[in-house]
Amino acid sequence: MTYRPFHILGEDRPSRWLITCDHAANTVPPGVNGGSLGVAPDDMARHIAYDIGAAGVSRHLSHLLDAPAILSNFSRLVIDPNRGEDDPTLIMRLYDGTVIPGNRQLDLAERERRLDALYRPYHDTIARLAARQDDTVIVAMHSYTPQLQGREKRPWHIAILHDRDSRLATPLIDRLRHEPDLCVGENEPYGGHLDGDSIDRHAVATGRVNVLIEIRNDLIETDAQQRDWAERLAPILTQTLAKIGL
C-alpha cells in the first residue's frame, strides 16, 4: 500500500464542523531513515510520539457530527504539524527525557524534505477542507499525558486551549464546568497559542470559529473510552455553538 501522510474521513459529509488531529499516529514513514528514528518501541508508544487516543475520539466525533476529519499519519517526532515552520521545536532531538537519534544529525536538506513530503501536504489539505464552506468550525483534537517525568500529576480530565479567539472556547469551558464529574482546565497543561500552529494558521488567521480540545490520555486508551468521550462531546459542542449563534 502506498504511504500517505494523512487520512481523510468523510470528505463529503455536509456539516460545517471540521475535525483535525495533528498527532494522530506514531508512524515513521518508510522514507525517513528507513522507517525508524532509532527510538525504542516503548518510547514510540508514549505521548512523545503521538497523542494517544486522540485519533479514535476524532473518528467517532466526526461520525457523530457528520463532519469530515483529517488525521496525520506521521509521528510528531518526525516533524510536528502543530508547530510553525520556523519553530525551533518543529523537529525534536530530545523529548521528555528521550533522545531522538534519527534527528540528532538532521541537516537543512532533510528538514526541507520532511516539510515537503509530510508537513506541507497535510496543511494544504486542511486548508482545502476548511475552505469547503464559508462558515467552517474547526475542532482540533489532542491528548496529553497524565504526568511528565519528574513533574506533578495533572488533575484535569479535559482542557480547552485558546488565546486570541475565545468565541467558542470560553462558552465551551463554562458548559463543561457544569458537568459534575469533570475537572476542566483552561489553557492547561500548557498555553493555548503558538505562532504558526495549526489553529493559528487555519482558524485564527482566517477568522474561522475554532476550539482546541485536550483530553488526558489515560481516559481515552480504549475504543470504548474514545467513543464515550465523543458521544459526550458531540451534543455539548453542537449546543454550545447554537447558543452563541456563530
PDB file of C-alpha atoms in Angstrom:
ATOM      1  CA  MET A   1       0.000   0.000   0.000  1.00  0.00           C
ATOM      2  CA  THR A   2       1.302   3.454  -0.920  1.00  0.00           C
ATOM      3  CA  TYR A   3       2.165   5.583   2.078  1.00  0.00           C
ATOM      4  CA  ARG A   4       0.125   8.765   2.587  1.00  0.00           C
ATOM      5  CA  PRO A   5       0.949  11.435   5.176  1.00  0.00           C
ATOM      6  CA  PHE A   6      -2.676  11.824   6.298  1.00  0.00           C
ATOM      7  CA  HIS A   7      -6.077  10.163   6.264  1.00  0.00           C
ATOM      8  CA  ILE A   8      -9.359  11.908   5.449  1.00  0.00           C
ATOM      9  CA  LEU A   9     -12.623  10.624   6.867  1.00  0.00           C
ATOM     10  CA  GLY A  10     -15.962  11.611   5.359  1.00  0.00           C
ATOM     11  CA  GLU A  11     -14.696  14.251   2.977  1.00  0.00           C
ATOM     12  CA  ASP A  12     -18.197  14.709   1.516  1.00  0.00           C
ATOM     13  CA  ARG A  13     -20.008  14.992   4.842  1.00  0.00           C
ATOM     14  CA  PRO A  14     -22.119  18.171   4.898  1.00  0.00           C
ATOM     15  CA  SER A  15     -21.511  19.500   8.427  1.00  0.00           C
ATOM     16  CA  ARG A  16     -19.784  22.833   8.930  1.00  0.00           C
ATOM     17  CA  TRP A  17     -17.571  21.167  11.564  1.00  0.00           C
ATOM     18  CA  LEU A  18     -14.073  20.062  10.591  1.00  0.00           C
ATOM     19  CA  ILE A  19     -12.156  17.773  12.941  1.00  0.00           C
ATOM     20  CA  THR A  20      -8.369  17.863  12.836  1.00  0.00           C
ATOM     21  CA  CYS A  21      -5.975  15.537  14.649  1.00  0.00           C
ATOM     22  CA  ASP A  22      -2.394  16.736  14.264  1.00  0.00           C
ATOM     23  CA  HIS A  23      -0.810  13.968  16.320  1.00  0.00           C
ATOM     24  CA  ALA A  24      -2.960  11.007  15.319  1.00  0.00           C
ATOM     25  CA  ALA A  25      -0.210   8.449  14.626  1.00  0.00           C
ATOM     26  CA  ASN A  26       3.223   7.319  15.772  1.00  0.00           C
ATOM     27  CA  THR A  27       4.195   6.293  12.241  1.00  0.00           C
ATOM     28  CA  VAL A  28       7.716   6.835  10.978  1.00  0.00           C
ATOM     29  CA  PRO A  29       7.297   6.898   7.171  1.00  0.00           C
ATOM     30  CA  PRO A  30       9.467   4.489   5.184  1.00  0.00           C
ATOM     31  CA  GLY A  31      11.230   7.416   3.539  1.00  0.00           C
ATOM     32  CA  VAL A  32      12.534   8.706   6.877  1.00  0.00           C
ATOM     33  CA  ASN A  33      15.638   6.820   7.992  1.00  0.00           C
ATOM     34  CA  GLY A  34      14.206   3.613   6.568  1.00  0.00           C
ATOM     35  CA  GLY A  35      11.124   3.882   8.778  1.00  0.00           C
ATOM     36  CA  SER A  36      12.899   4.310  12.124  1.00  0.00           C
ATOM     37  CA  LEU A  37      14.151   7.184  14.250  1.00  0.00           C
ATOM     38  CA  GLY A  38      16.160   4.814  16.411  1.00  0.00           C
ATOM     39  CA  VAL A  39      13.698   5.265  19.278  1.00  0.00           C
ATOM     40  CA  ALA A  40      12.780   2.208  21.371  1.00  0.00           C
ATOM     41  CA  PRO A  41       9.288   0.753  20.740  1.00  0.00           C
ATOM     42  CA  ASP A  42       8.215   1.542  24.306  1.00  0.00           C
ATOM     43  CA  ASP A  43       9.063   5.201  23.746  1.00  0.00           C
ATOM     44  CA  MET A  44       7.330   5.255  20.361  1.00  0.00           C
ATOM     45  CA  ALA A  45       4.196   4.094  22.209  1.00  0.00           C
ATOM     46  CA  ARG A  46       4.398   7.071  24.594  1.00  0.00           C
ATOM     47  CA  HIS A  47       2.895  10.527  24.340  1.00  0.00           C
ATOM     48  CA  ILE A  48       6.162  11.839  22.924  1.00  0.00           C
ATOM     49  CA  ALA A  49       5.435  10.134  19.590  1.00  0.00           C
ATOM     50  CA  TYR A  50       1.718  10.871  19.222  1.00  0.00           C
ATOM     51  CA  ASP A  51      -1.457  11.880  21.065  1.00  0.00           C
ATOM     52  CA  ILE A  52      -2.700   8.610  22.500  1.00  0.00           C
ATOM     53  CA  GLY A  53      -6.427   8.115  21.913  1.00  0.00           C
ATOM     54  CA  ALA A  54      -6.949  11.357  20.007  1.00  0.00           C
ATOM     55  CA  ALA A  55      -7.391   9.648  16.640  1.00  0.00           C
ATOM     56  CA  GLY A  56     -10.160   7.402  17.974  1.00  0.00           C
ATOM     57  CA  VAL A  57     -12.032  10.305  19.546  1.00  0.00           C
ATOM     58  CA  SER A  58     -11.671  12.219  16.270  1.00  0.00           C
ATOM     59  CA  ARG A  59     -13.081   9.323  14.236  1.00  0.00           C
ATOM     60  CA  HIS A  60     -16.120   8.874  16.462  1.00  0.00           C
ATOM     61  CA  LEU A  61     -16.702  12.618  16.787  1.00  0.00           C
ATOM     62  CA  SER A  62     -16.561  13.177  13.037  1.00  0.00           C
ATOM     63  CA  HIS A  63     -19.158  10.431  12.565  1.00  0.00           C
ATOM     64  CA  LEU A  64     -21.477  11.860  15.220  1.00  0.00           C
ATOM     65  CA  LEU A  65     -21.181  15.412  13.866  1.00  0.00           C
ATOM     66  CA  ASP A  66     -21.469  14.168  10.254  1.00  0.00           C
ATOM     67  CA  ALA A  67     -18.258  16.084   9.643  1.00  0.00           C
ATOM     68  CA  PRO A  68     -15.033  15.456   7.750  1.00  0.00           C
ATOM     69  CA  ALA A  69     -11.895  14.738   9.718  1.00  0.00           C
ATOM     70  CA  ILE A  70      -8.225  14.782   8.799  1.00  0.00           C
ATOM     71  CA  LEU A  71      -5.745  12.700  10.761  1.00  0.00           C
ATOM     72  CA  SER A  72      -1.983  12.944  10.385  1.00  0.00           C
ATOM     73  CA  ASN A  73      -0.098   9.742   9.549  1.00  0.00           C
ATOM     74  CA  PHE A  74       3.379  10.623  10.819  1.00  0.00           C
ATOM     75  CA  SER A  75       4.814  10.882  14.286  1.00  0.00           C
ATOM     76  CA  ARG A  76       5.302  14.271  15.852  1.00  0.00           C
ATOM     77  CA  LEU A  77       8.921  13.142  16.382  1.00  0.00           C
ATOM     78  CA  VAL A  78       9.427  13.056  12.604  1.00  0.00           C
ATOM     79  CA  ILE A  79       8.056  16.575  12.249  1.00  0.00           C
ATOM     80  CA  ASP A  80       5.404  18.299  14.342  1.00  0.00           C
ATOM     81  CA  PRO A  81       2.468  19.626  12.287  1.00  0.00           C
ATOM     82  CA  ASN A  82       1.293  21.686  15.246  1.00  0.00           C
ATOM     83  CA  ARG A  83       4.303  23.982  15.030  1.00  0.00           C
ATOM     84  CA  GLY A  84       5.165  26.769  12.658  1.00  0.00           C
ATOM     85  CA  GLU A  85       7.822  26.065  10.053  1.00  0.00           C
ATOM     86  CA  ASP A  86      10.287  28.329  11.844  1.00  0.00           C
ATOM     87  CA  ASP A  87       9.560  26.981  15.328  1.00  0.00           C
ATOM     88  CA  PRO A  88      12.717  25.522  16.969  1.00  0.00           C
ATOM     89  CA  THR A  89      10.632  22.584  18.285  1.00  0.00           C
ATOM     90  CA  LEU A  90       9.411  21.617  14.811  1.00  0.00           C
ATOM     91  CA  ILE A  91      11.726  18.585  14.865  1.00  0.00           C
ATOM     92  CA  MET A  92      12.715  17.497  18.348  1.00  0.00           C
ATOM     93  CA  ARG A  93      16.068  16.000  19.278  1.00  0.00           C
ATOM     94  CA  LEU A  94      15.104  15.387  22.912  1.00  0.00           C
ATOM     95  CA  TYR A  95      11.595  14.975  24.307  1.00  0.00           C
ATOM     96  CA  ASP A  96      10.566  14.231  27.897  1.00  0.00           C
ATOM     97  CA  GLY A  97      13.871  12.549  28.656  1.00  0.00           C
ATOM     98  CA  THR A  98      14.144  10.560  25.411  1.00  0.00           C
ATOM     99  CA  VAL A  99      16.851  11.279  22.846  1.00  0.00           C
ATOM    100  CA  ILE A 100      15.699  11.019  19.215  1.00  0.00           C
ATOM    101  CA  PRO A 101      18.731   9.515  17.406  1.00  0.00           C
ATOM    102  CA  GLY A 102      17.254   9.934  13.925  1.00  0.00           C
ATOM    103  CA  ASN A 103      17.020  13.696  14.463  1.00  0.00           C
ATOM    104  CA  ARG A 104      20.390  14.358  16.100  1.00  0.00           C
ATOM    105  CA  GLN A 105      22.291  14.936  12.845  1.00  0.00           C
ATOM    106  CA  LEU A 106      19.376  16.490  10.959  1.00  0.00           C
ATOM    107  CA  ASP A 107      20.530  18.871   8.243  1.00  0.00           C
ATOM    108  CA  LEU A 108      18.614  21.564   6.383  1.00  0.00           C
ATOM    109  CA  ALA A 109      18.087  19.352   3.331  1.00  0.00           C
ATOM    110  CA  GLU A 110      16.415  16.603   5.390  1.00  0.00           C
ATOM    111  CA  ARG A 111      14.333  19.176   7.258  1.00  0.00           C
ATOM    112  CA  GLU A 112      13.092  20.605   3.956  1.00  0.00           C
ATOM    113  CA  ARG A 113      12.402  17.131   2.611  1.00  0.00           C
ATOM    114  CA  ARG A 114      10.188  16.300   5.599  1.00  0.00           C
ATOM    115  CA  LEU A 115       8.385  19.598   5.206  1.00  0.00           C
ATOM    116  CA  ASP A 116       7.666  18.891   1.531  1.00  0.00           C
ATOM    117  CA  ALA A 117       6.752  15.228   1.952  1.00  0.00           C
ATOM    118  CA  LEU A 118       4.692  15.361   5.146  1.00  0.00           C
ATOM    119  CA  TYR A 119       4.034  18.692   6.805  1.00  0.00           C
ATOM    120  CA  ARG A 120       3.044  20.834   3.830  1.00  0.00           C
ATOM    121  CA  PRO A 121       0.708  18.281   2.173  1.00  0.00           C
ATOM    122  CA  TYR A 122      -1.071  17.836   5.500  1.00  0.00           C
ATOM    123  CA  HIS A 123      -1.580  21.567   5.955  1.00  0.00           C
ATOM    124  CA  ASP A 124      -2.524  22.125   2.324  1.00  0.00           C
ATOM    125  CA  THR A 125      -5.276  19.553   2.773  1.00  0.00           C
ATOM    126  CA  ILE A 126      -6.573  21.134   5.976  1.00  0.00           C
ATOM    127  CA  ALA A 127      -6.744  24.438   4.131  1.00  0.00           C
ATOM    128  CA  ARG A 128      -8.697  22.833   1.298  1.00  0.00           C
ATOM    129  CA  LEU A 129     -11.149  21.092   3.629  1.00  0.00           C
ATOM    130  CA  ALA A 130     -11.625  24.215   5.721  1.00  0.00           C
ATOM    131  CA  ALA A 131     -12.436  26.258   2.618  1.00  0.00           C
ATOM    132  CA  ARG A 132     -15.243  23.945   1.522  1.00  0.00           C
ATOM    133  CA  GLN A 133     -17.752  26.121   3.410  1.00  0.00           C
ATOM    134  CA  ASP A 134     -17.761  29.772   4.385  1.00  0.00           C
ATOM    135  CA  ASP A 135     -18.726  29.020   7.997  1.00  0.00           C
ATOM    136  CA  THR A 136     -16.385  26.118   8.824  1.00  0.00           C
ATOM    137  CA  VAL A 137     -15.798  25.489  12.532  1.00  0.00           C
ATOM    138  CA  ILE A 138     -12.518  23.754  13.335  1.00  0.00           C
ATOM    139  CA  VAL A 139     -12.194  21.364  16.264  1.00  0.00           C
ATOM    140  CA  ALA A 140      -8.562  20.424  16.907  1.00  0.00           C
ATOM    141  CA  MET A 141      -8.399  17.206  18.926  1.00  0.00           C
ATOM    142  CA  HIS A 142      -5.405  16.429  21.144  1.00  0.00           C
ATOM    143  CA  SER A 143      -4.493  14.455  24.228  1.00  0.00           C
ATOM    144  CA  TYR A 144      -1.873  14.857  26.943  1.00  0.00           C
ATOM    145  CA  THR A 145      -0.026  12.596  29.330  1.00  0.00           C
ATOM    146  CA  PRO A 146      -1.164  12.436  32.958  1.00  0.00           C
ATOM    147  CA  GLN A 147       2.377  13.195  34.133  1.00  0.00           C
ATOM    148  CA  LEU A 148       5.673  14.272  32.620  1.00  0.00           C
ATOM    149  CA  GLN A 149       8.802  12.705  34.045  1.00  0.00           C
ATOM    150  CA  GLY A 150       9.695  14.342  37.341  1.00  0.00           C
ATOM    151  CA  ARG A 151       6.636  16.593  37.289  1.00  0.00           C
ATOM    152  CA  GLU A 152       3.401  16.744  39.266  1.00  0.00           C
ATOM    153  CA  LYS A 153       0.373  14.740  38.171  1.00  0.00           C
ATOM    154  CA  ARG A 154      -2.105  16.611  36.018  1.00  0.00           C
ATOM    155  CA  PRO A 155      -5.600  16.657  37.539  1.00  0.00           C
ATOM    156  CA  TRP A 156      -7.657  17.838  34.572  1.00  0.00           C
ATOM    157  CA  HIS A 157      -9.804  15.342  32.702  1.00  0.00           C
ATOM    158  CA  ILE A 158     -10.254  17.702  29.768  1.00  0.00           C
ATOM    159  CA  ALA A 159      -8.880  21.116  28.894  1.00  0.00           C
ATOM    160  CA  ILE A 160      -9.701  23.789  26.358  1.00  0.00           C
ATOM    161  CA  LEU A 161      -6.837  25.813  24.918  1.00  0.00           C
ATOM    162  CA  HIS A 162      -7.314  29.265  23.433  1.00  0.00           C
ATOM    163  CA  ASP A 163      -5.715  32.662  23.163  1.00  0.00           C
ATOM    164  CA  ARG A 164      -6.631  35.217  20.520  1.00  0.00           C
ATOM    165  CA  ASP A 165     -10.018  33.746  19.601  1.00  0.00           C
ATOM    166  CA  SER A 166     -12.196  32.628  22.510  1.00  0.00           C
ATOM    167  CA  ARG A 167     -15.606  32.883  20.861  1.00  0.00           C
ATOM    168  CA  LEU A 168     -16.300  29.163  21.174  1.00  0.00           C
ATOM    169  CA  ALA A 169     -13.661  28.220  23.749  1.00  0.00           C
ATOM    170  CA  THR A 170     -14.945  30.330  26.655  1.00  0.00           C
ATOM    171  CA  PRO A 171     -18.599  29.243  26.482  1.00  0.00           C
ATOM    172  CA  LEU A 172     -17.481  25.648  25.967  1.00  0.00           C
ATOM    173  CA  ILE A 173     -15.391  25.806  29.137  1.00  0.00           C
ATOM    174  CA  ASP A 174     -18.381  27.226  31.009  1.00  0.00           C
ATOM    175  CA  ARG A 175     -20.589  24.425  29.696  1.00  0.00           C
ATOM    176  CA  LEU A 176     -18.114  21.679  30.556  1.00  0.00           C
ATOM    177  CA  ARG A 177     -17.710  23.019  34.081  1.00  0.00           C
ATOM    178  CA  HIS A 178     -21.380  22.267  34.656  1.00  0.00           C
ATOM    179  CA  GLU A 179     -20.518  18.572  34.286  1.00  0.00           C
ATOM    180  CA  PRO A 180     -20.166  17.479  37.941  1.00  0.00           C
ATOM    181  CA  ASP A 181     -17.678  14.673  37.297  1.00  0.00           C
ATOM    182  CA  LEU A 182     -15.199  16.687  35.231  1.00  0.00           C
ATOM    183  CA  CYS A 183     -12.137  18.655  36.259  1.00  0.00           C
ATOM    184  CA  VAL A 184     -11.858  21.144  33.391  1.00  0.00           C
ATOM    185  CA  GLY A 185      -8.693  23.040  32.593  1.00  0.00           C
ATOM    186  CA  GLU A 186      -8.322  26.298  30.712  1.00  0.00           C
ATOM    187  CA  ASN A 187      -5.014  26.639  28.892  1.00  0.00           C
ATOM    188  CA  GLU A 188      -3.734  23.635  30.824  1.00  0.00           C
ATOM    189  CA  PRO A 189      -1.347  21.866  30.949  1.00  0.00           C
ATOM    190  CA  TYR A 190       0.154  24.493  28.630  1.00  0.00           C
ATOM    191  CA  GLY A 191      -0.836  27.715  26.940  1.00  0.00           C
ATOM    192  CA  GLY A 192      -3.253  27.991  24.082  1.00  0.00           C
ATOM    193  CA  HIS A 193      -1.267  29.647  21.328  1.00  0.00           C
ATOM    194  CA  LEU A 194       1.904  29.247  19.334  1.00  0.00           C
ATOM    195  CA  ASP A 195       2.611  31.390  16.296  1.00  0.00           C
ATOM    196  CA  GLY A 196       2.114  29.266  13.206  1.00  0.00           C
ATOM    197  CA  ASP A 197       0.474  26.317  14.952  1.00  0.00           C
ATOM    198  CA  SER A 198      -2.497  24.612  13.300  1.00  0.00           C
ATOM    199  CA  ILE A 199      -5.231  26.695  14.900  1.00  0.00           C
ATOM    200  CA  ASP A 200      -3.290  29.905  14.327  1.00  0.00           C
ATOM    201  CA  ARG A 201      -2.749  29.015  10.679  1.00  0.00           C
ATOM    202  CA  HIS A 202      -6.154  27.636   9.710  1.00  0.00           C
ATOM    203  CA  ALA A 203      -8.552  29.388  12.083  1.00  0.00           C
ATOM    204  CA  VAL A 204      -7.202  32.486  13.820  1.00  0.00           C
ATOM    205  CA  ALA A 205      -5.533  33.883  10.701  1.00  0.00           C
ATOM    206  CA  THR A 206      -8.652  33.232   8.613  1.00  0.00           C
ATOM    207  CA  GLY A 207     -11.280  34.261  11.159  1.00  0.00           C
ATOM    208  CA  ARG A 208     -12.824  30.797  11.469  1.00  0.00           C
ATOM    209  CA  VAL A 209     -14.568  29.787  14.668  1.00  0.00           C
ATOM    210  CA  ASN A 210     -12.470  27.162  16.426  1.00  0.00           C
ATOM    211  CA  VAL A 211     -11.658  25.255  19.556  1.00  0.00           C
ATOM    212  CA  LEU A 212      -8.735  23.097  20.668  1.00  0.00           C
ATOM    213  CA  ILE A 213      -9.674  20.205  22.951  1.00  0.00           C
ATOM    214  CA  GLU A 214      -7.186  18.271  25.078  1.00  0.00           C
ATOM    215  CA  ILE A 215      -8.202  15.052  26.875  1.00  0.00           C
ATOM    216  CA  ARG A 216      -5.969  13.300  29.395  1.00  0.00           C
ATOM    217  CA  ASN A 217      -4.793  10.221  27.547  1.00  0.00           C
ATOM    218  CA  ASP A 218      -5.343   7.653  30.300  1.00  0.00           C
ATOM    219  CA  LEU A 219      -9.060   8.380  29.875  1.00  0.00           C
ATOM    220  CA  ILE A 220      -9.106   7.501  26.160  1.00  0.00           C
ATOM    221  CA  GLU A 221      -6.880   4.455  25.866  1.00  0.00           C
ATOM    222  CA  THR A 222      -9.596   2.099  24.583  1.00  0.00           C
ATOM    223  CA  ASP A 223     -12.050   2.333  21.733  1.00  0.00           C
ATOM    224  CA  ALA A 224     -14.939   2.262  24.210  1.00  0.00           C
ATOM    225  CA  GLN A 225     -13.494   5.221  26.124  1.00  0.00           C
ATOM    226  CA  GLN A 226     -12.888   7.120  22.898  1.00  0.00           C
ATOM    227  CA  ARG A 227     -16.444   6.519  21.761  1.00  0.00           C
ATOM    228  CA  ASP A 228     -17.844   7.555  25.154  1.00  0.00           C
ATOM    229  CA  TRP A 229     -15.961  10.849  25.079  1.00  0.00           C
ATOM    230  CA  ALA A 230     -17.070  11.553  21.511  1.00  0.00           C
ATOM    231  CA  GLU A 231     -20.675  10.805  22.433  1.00  0.00           C
ATOM    232  CA  ARG A 232     -20.362  13.166  25.359  1.00  0.00           C
ATOM    233  CA  LEU A 233     -18.698  15.965  23.427  1.00  0.00           C
ATOM    234  CA  ALA A 234     -20.790  15.935  20.241  1.00  0.00           C
ATOM    235  CA  PRO A 235     -24.030  17.290  21.772  1.00  0.00           C
ATOM    236  CA  ILE A 236     -22.130  19.703  24.014  1.00  0.00           C
ATOM    237  CA  LEU A 237     -20.295  21.167  21.024  1.00  0.00           C
ATOM    238  CA  THR A 238     -23.486  21.391  18.970  1.00  0.00           C
ATOM    239  CA  GLN A 239     -25.484  23.016  21.759  1.00  0.00           C
ATOM    240  CA  THR A 240     -22.724  25.472  22.644  1.00  0.00           C
ATOM    241  CA  LEU A 241     -22.278  26.595  19.059  1.00  0.00           C
ATOM    242  CA  ALA A 242     -26.038  27.064  18.659  1.00  0.00           C
ATOM    243  CA  LYS A 243     -26.253  29.006  21.918  1.00  0.00           C
ATOM    244  CA  ILE A 244     -23.632  31.562  20.924  1.00  0.00           C
ATOM    245  CA  GLY A 245     -25.181  31.956  17.475  1.00  0.00           C
ATOM    246  CA  LEU A 246     -21.993  31.872  15.413  1.00  0.00           C
TER     247      LEU A 246
END
